[in-house]
Short mmCIF file of N, CA and C in Angstrom, two decimals:
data_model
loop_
_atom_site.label_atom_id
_atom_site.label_comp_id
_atom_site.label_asym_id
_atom_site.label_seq_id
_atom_site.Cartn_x
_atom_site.Cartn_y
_atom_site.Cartn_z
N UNK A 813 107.78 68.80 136.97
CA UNK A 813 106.85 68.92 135.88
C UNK A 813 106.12 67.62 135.63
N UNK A 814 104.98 67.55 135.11
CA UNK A 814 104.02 66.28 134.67
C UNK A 814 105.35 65.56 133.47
N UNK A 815 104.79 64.73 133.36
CA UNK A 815 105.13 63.70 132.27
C UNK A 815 105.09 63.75 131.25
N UNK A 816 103.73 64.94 130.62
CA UNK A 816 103.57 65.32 129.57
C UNK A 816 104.42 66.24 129.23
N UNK A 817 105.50 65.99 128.43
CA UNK A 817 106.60 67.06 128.84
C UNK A 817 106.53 68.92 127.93
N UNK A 818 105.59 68.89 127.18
CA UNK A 818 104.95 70.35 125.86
C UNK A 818 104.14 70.73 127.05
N UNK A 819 103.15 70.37 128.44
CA UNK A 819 102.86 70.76 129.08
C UNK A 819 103.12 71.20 130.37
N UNK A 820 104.17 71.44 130.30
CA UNK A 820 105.24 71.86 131.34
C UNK A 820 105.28 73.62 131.13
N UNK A 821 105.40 74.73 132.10
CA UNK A 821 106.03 75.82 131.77
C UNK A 821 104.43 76.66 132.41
N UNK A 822 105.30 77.56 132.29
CA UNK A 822 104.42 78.90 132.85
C UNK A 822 103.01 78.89 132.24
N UNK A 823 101.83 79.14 132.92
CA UNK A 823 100.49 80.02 132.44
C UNK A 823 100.38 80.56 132.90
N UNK A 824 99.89 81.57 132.51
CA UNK A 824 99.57 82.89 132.95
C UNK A 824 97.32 83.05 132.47
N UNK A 825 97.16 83.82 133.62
CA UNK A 825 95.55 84.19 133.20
C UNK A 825 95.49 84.79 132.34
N UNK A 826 94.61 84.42 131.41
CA UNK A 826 93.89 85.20 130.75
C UNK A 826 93.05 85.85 130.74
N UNK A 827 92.18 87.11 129.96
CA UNK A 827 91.01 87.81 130.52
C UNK A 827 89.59 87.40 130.27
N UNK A 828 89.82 85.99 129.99
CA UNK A 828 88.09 84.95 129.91
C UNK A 828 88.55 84.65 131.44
N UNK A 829 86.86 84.69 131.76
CA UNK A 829 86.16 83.69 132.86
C UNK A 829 85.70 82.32 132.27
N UNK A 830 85.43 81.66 133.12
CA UNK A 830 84.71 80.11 132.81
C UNK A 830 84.71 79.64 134.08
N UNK A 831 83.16 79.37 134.72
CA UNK A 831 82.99 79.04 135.54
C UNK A 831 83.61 79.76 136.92
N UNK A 832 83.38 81.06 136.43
CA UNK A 832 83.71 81.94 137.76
C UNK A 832 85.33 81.82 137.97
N UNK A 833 86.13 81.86 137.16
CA UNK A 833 87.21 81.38 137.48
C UNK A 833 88.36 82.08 136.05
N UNK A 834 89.34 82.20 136.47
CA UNK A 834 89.82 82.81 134.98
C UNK A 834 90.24 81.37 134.31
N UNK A 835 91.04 81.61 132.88
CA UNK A 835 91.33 80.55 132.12
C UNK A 835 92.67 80.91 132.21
N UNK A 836 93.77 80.03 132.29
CA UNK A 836 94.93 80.01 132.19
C UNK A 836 95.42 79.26 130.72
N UNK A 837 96.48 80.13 130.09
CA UNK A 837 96.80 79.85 128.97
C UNK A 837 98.35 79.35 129.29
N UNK A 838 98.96 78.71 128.33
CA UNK A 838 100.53 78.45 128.61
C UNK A 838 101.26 79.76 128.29
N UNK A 839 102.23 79.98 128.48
CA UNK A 839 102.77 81.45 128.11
C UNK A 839 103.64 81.02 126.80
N UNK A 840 104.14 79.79 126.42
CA UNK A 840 105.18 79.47 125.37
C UNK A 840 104.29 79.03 124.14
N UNK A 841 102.96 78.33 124.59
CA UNK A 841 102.39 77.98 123.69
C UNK A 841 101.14 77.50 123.46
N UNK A 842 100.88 79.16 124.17
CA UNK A 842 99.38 79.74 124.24
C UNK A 842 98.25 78.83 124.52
N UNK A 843 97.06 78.95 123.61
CA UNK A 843 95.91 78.81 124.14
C UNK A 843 95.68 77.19 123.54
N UNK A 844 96.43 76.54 123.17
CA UNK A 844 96.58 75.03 122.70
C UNK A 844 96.63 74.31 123.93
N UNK A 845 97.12 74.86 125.55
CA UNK A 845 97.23 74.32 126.91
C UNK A 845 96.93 75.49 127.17
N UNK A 846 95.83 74.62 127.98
CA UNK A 846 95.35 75.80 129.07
C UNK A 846 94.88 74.98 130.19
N UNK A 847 94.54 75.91 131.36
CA UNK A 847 94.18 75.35 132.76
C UNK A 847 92.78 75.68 133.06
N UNK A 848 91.53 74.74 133.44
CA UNK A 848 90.12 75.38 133.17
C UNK A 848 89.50 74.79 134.45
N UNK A 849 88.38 75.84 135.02
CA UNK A 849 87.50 75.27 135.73
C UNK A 849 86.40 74.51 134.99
N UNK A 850 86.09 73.42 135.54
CA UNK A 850 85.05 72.84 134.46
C UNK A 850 84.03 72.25 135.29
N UNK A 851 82.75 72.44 134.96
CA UNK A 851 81.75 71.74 135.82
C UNK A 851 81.65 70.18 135.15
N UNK A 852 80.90 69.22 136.42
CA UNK A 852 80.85 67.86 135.71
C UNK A 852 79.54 68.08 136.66
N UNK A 853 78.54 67.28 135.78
CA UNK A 853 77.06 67.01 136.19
C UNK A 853 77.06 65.41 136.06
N UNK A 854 76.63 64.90 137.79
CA UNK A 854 76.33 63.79 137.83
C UNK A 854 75.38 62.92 137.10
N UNK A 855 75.11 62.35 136.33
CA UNK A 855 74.05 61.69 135.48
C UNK A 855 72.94 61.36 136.03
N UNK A 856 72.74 60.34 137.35
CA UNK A 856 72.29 59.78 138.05
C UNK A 856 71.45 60.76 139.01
N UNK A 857 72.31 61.53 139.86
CA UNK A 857 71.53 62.48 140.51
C UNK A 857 71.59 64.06 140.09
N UNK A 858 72.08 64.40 139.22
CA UNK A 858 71.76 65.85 138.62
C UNK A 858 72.53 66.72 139.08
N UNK A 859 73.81 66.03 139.93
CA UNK A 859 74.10 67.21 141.11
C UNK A 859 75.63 67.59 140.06
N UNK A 860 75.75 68.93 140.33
CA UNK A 860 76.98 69.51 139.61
C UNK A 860 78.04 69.93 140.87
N UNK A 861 79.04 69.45 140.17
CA UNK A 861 80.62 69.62 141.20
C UNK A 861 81.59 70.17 139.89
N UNK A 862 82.69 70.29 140.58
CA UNK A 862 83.86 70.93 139.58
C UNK A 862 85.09 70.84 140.10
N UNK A 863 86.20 70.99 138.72
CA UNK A 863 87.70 70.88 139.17
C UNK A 863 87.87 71.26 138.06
N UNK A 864 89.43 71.19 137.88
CA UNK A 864 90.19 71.83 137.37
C UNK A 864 90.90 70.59 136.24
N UNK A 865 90.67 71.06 135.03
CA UNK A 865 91.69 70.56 133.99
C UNK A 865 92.51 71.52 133.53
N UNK A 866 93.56 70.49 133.48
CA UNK A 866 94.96 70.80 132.15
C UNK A 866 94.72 69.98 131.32
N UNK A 867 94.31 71.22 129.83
CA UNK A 867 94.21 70.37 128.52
C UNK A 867 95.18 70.36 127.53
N UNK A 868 95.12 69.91 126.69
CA UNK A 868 95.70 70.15 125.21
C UNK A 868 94.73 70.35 124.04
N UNK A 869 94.08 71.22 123.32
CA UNK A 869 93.59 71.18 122.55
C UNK A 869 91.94 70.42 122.69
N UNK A 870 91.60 71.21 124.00
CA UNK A 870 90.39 70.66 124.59
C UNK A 870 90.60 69.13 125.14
N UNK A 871 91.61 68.37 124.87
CA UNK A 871 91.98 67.10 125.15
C UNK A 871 91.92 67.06 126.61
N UNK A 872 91.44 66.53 127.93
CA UNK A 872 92.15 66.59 129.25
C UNK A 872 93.16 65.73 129.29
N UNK A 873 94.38 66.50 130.01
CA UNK A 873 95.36 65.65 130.22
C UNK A 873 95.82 65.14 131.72
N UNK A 874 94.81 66.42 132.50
CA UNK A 874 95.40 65.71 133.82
C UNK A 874 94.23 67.09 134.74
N UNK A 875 93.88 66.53 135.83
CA UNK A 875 92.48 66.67 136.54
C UNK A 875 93.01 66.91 137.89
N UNK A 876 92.12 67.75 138.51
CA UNK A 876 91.91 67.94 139.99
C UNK A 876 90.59 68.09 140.59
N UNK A 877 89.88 67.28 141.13
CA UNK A 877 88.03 67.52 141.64
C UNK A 877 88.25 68.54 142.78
N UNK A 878 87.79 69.29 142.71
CA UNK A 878 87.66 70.63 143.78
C UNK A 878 86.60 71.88 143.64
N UNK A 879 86.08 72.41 144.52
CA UNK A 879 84.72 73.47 144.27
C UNK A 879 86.17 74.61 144.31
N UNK A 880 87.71 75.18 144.65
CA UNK A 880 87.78 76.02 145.16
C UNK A 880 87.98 76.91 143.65
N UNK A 881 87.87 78.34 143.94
CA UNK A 881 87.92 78.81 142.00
C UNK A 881 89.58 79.12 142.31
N UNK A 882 90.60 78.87 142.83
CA UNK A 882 91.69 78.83 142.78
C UNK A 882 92.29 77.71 141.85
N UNK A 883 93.39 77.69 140.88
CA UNK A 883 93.91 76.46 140.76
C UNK A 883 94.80 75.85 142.09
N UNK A 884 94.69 74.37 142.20
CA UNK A 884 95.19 73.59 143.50
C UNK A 884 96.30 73.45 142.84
N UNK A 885 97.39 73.08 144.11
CA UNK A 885 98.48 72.94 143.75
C UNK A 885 98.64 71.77 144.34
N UNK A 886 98.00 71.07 144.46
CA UNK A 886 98.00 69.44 144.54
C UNK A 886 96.50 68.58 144.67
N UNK A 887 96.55 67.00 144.60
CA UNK A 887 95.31 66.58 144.33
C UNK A 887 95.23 66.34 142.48
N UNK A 888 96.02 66.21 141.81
CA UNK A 888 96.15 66.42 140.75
C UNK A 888 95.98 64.65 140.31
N UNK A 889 95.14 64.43 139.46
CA UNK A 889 94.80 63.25 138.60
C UNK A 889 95.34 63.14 137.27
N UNK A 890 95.96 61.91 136.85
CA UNK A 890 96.50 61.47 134.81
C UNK A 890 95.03 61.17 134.60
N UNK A 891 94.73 62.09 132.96
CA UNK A 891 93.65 61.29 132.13
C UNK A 891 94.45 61.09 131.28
N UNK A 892 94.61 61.93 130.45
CA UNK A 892 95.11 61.58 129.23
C UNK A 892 96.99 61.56 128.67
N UNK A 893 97.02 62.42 130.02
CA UNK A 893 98.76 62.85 130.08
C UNK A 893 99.44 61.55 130.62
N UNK A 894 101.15 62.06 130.15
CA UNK A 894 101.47 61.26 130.97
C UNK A 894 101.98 61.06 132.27
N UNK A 895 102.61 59.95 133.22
CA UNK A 895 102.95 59.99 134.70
C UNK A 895 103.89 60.63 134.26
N UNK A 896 104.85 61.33 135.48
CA UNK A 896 103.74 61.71 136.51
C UNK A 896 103.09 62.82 136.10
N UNK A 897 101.73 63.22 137.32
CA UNK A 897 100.69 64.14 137.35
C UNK A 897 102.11 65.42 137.50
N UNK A 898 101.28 66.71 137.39
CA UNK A 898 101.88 67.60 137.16
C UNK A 898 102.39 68.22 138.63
N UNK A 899 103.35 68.95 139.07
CA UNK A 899 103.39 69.66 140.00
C UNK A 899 103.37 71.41 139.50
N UNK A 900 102.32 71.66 140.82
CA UNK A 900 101.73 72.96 140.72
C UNK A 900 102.26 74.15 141.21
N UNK A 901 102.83 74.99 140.83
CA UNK A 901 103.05 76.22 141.68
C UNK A 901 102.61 77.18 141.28
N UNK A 902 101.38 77.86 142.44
CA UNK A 902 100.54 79.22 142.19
C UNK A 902 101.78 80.49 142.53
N UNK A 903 101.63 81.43 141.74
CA UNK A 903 101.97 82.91 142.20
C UNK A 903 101.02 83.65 141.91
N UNK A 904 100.81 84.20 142.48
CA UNK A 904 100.08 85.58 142.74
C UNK A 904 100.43 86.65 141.73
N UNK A 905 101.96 86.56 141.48
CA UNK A 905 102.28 87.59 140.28
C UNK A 905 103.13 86.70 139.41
N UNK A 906 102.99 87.14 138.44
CA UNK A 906 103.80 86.64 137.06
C UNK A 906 105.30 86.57 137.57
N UNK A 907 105.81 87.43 137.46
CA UNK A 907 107.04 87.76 138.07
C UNK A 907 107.81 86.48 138.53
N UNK A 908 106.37 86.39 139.78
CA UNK A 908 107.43 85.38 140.80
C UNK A 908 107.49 84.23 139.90
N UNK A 909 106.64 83.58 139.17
CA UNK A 909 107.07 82.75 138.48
C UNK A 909 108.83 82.81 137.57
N UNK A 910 108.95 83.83 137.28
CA UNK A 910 110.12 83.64 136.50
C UNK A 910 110.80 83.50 137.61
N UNK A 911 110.84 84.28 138.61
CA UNK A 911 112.34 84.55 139.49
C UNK A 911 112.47 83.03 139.83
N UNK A 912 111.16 82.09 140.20
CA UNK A 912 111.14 80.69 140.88
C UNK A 912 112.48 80.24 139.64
N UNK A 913 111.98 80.26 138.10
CA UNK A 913 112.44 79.63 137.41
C UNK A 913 114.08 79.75 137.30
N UNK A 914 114.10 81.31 137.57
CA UNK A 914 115.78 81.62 137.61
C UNK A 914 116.72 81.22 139.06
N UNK A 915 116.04 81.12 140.33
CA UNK A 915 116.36 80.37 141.32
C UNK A 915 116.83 78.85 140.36
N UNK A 916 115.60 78.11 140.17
CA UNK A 916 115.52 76.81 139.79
C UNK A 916 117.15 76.23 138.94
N UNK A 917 117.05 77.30 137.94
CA UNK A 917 118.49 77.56 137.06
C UNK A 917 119.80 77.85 137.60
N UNK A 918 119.56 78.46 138.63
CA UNK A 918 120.87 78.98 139.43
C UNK A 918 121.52 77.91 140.17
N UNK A 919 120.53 77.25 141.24
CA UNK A 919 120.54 75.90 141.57
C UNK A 919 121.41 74.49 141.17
N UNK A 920 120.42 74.43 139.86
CA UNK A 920 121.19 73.61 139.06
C UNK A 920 122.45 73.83 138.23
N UNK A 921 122.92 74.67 137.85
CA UNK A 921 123.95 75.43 137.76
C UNK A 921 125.67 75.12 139.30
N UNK A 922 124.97 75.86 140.02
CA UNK A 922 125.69 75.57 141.65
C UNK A 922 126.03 74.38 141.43
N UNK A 923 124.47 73.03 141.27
CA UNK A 923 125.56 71.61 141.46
C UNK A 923 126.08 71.05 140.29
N UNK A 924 126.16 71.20 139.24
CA UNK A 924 126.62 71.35 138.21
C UNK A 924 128.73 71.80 138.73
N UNK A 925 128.70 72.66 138.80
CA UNK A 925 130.05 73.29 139.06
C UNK A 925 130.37 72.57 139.95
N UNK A 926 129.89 72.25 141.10
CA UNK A 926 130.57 71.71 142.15
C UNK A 926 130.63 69.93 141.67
N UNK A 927 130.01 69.61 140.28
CA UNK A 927 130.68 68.00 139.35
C UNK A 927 131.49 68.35 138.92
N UNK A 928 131.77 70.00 138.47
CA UNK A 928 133.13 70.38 137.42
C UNK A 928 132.28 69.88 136.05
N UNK A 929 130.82 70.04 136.08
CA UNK A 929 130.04 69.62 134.95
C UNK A 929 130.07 71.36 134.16
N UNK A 930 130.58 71.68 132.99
CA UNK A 930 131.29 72.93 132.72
C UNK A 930 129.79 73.46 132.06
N UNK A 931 130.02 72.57 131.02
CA UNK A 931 128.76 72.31 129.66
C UNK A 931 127.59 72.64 130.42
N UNK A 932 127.22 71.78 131.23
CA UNK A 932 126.03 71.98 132.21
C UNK A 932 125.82 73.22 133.16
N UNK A 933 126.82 73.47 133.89
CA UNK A 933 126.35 74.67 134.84
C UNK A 933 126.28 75.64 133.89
N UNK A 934 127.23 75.90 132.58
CA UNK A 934 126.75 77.15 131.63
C UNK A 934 125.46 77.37 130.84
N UNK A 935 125.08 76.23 130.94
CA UNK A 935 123.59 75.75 130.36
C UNK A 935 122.53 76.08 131.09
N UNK A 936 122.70 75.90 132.35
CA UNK A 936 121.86 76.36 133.91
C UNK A 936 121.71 77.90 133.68
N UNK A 937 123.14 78.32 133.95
CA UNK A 937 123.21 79.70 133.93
C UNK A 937 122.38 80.45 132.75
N UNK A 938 122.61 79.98 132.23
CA UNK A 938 122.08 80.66 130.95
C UNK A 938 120.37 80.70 130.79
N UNK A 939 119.71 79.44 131.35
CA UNK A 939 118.84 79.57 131.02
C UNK A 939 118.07 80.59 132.15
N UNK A 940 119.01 80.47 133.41
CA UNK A 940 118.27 81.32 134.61
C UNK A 940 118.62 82.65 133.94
N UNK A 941 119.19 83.13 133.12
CA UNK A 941 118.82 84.60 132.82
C UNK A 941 118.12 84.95 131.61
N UNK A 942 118.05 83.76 130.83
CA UNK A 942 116.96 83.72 129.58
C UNK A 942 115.50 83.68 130.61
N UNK A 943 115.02 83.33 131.93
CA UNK A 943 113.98 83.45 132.47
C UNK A 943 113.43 84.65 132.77
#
């Protein structure tokens, strides 16, 4: 996860476009973070390019320059967030996002038990089925 640690966690699309592209909202805490295509117009020569922010409250917190209308899952720039930049993972369906997250939980859980860390792997566990 980025550095910014309230900007961490699932988005999911929403049913706005912007810039040919959908808007991604956070799923825990909605439309306060979201993920946006955004055009930037060169000053100098007029020419328009685009990428991708993660904001807070229109704030940018962290950038990617790219024409593709996909969000990238790397190439990722700090503006306003903190280190590190965020790591990205696209799914295609909602879904897979959780199952990633309940893998992720299960995981940590596994090495957890194998410290005899009790507190912890039940904490793992738990959260991979709260996912």
């Amino acid at each position: 996860g980025s550095g910014t640690v309230e900007a961490n966690g699932v988005y999911r699309a929403s049913e706005r476009l912007y810039c040919d592209a959908p808007v991604y909202e956070h799923v825990d805490r909605g439309a306060d973070f979201k993920i946006t295509r955004e055009p930037h117009t060169n000053p100098k020569t007029g020419a328009t390019k685009h990428g991708w922010l993660l904001g807070r409250s229109k704030a940018p917190l962290y950038g990617a320059p790219t024409e593709a209308l996909a969000v990238p899952s790397a190439g990722w720039k700090k503006f306003g967030g903190e280190a590190p930049v965020p790591a990205v993972r696209v799914h295609a369906l909602l879904a897979d996002a959780y199952f990633l997250r309940a893998d992720d939980a299960k995981a940590a859980g596994d090495a957890a038990m194998e410290q005899e860390d009790w507190t912890t792997a039940c904490e793992s566990f738990t959260a991979g089925v709260d996912a």
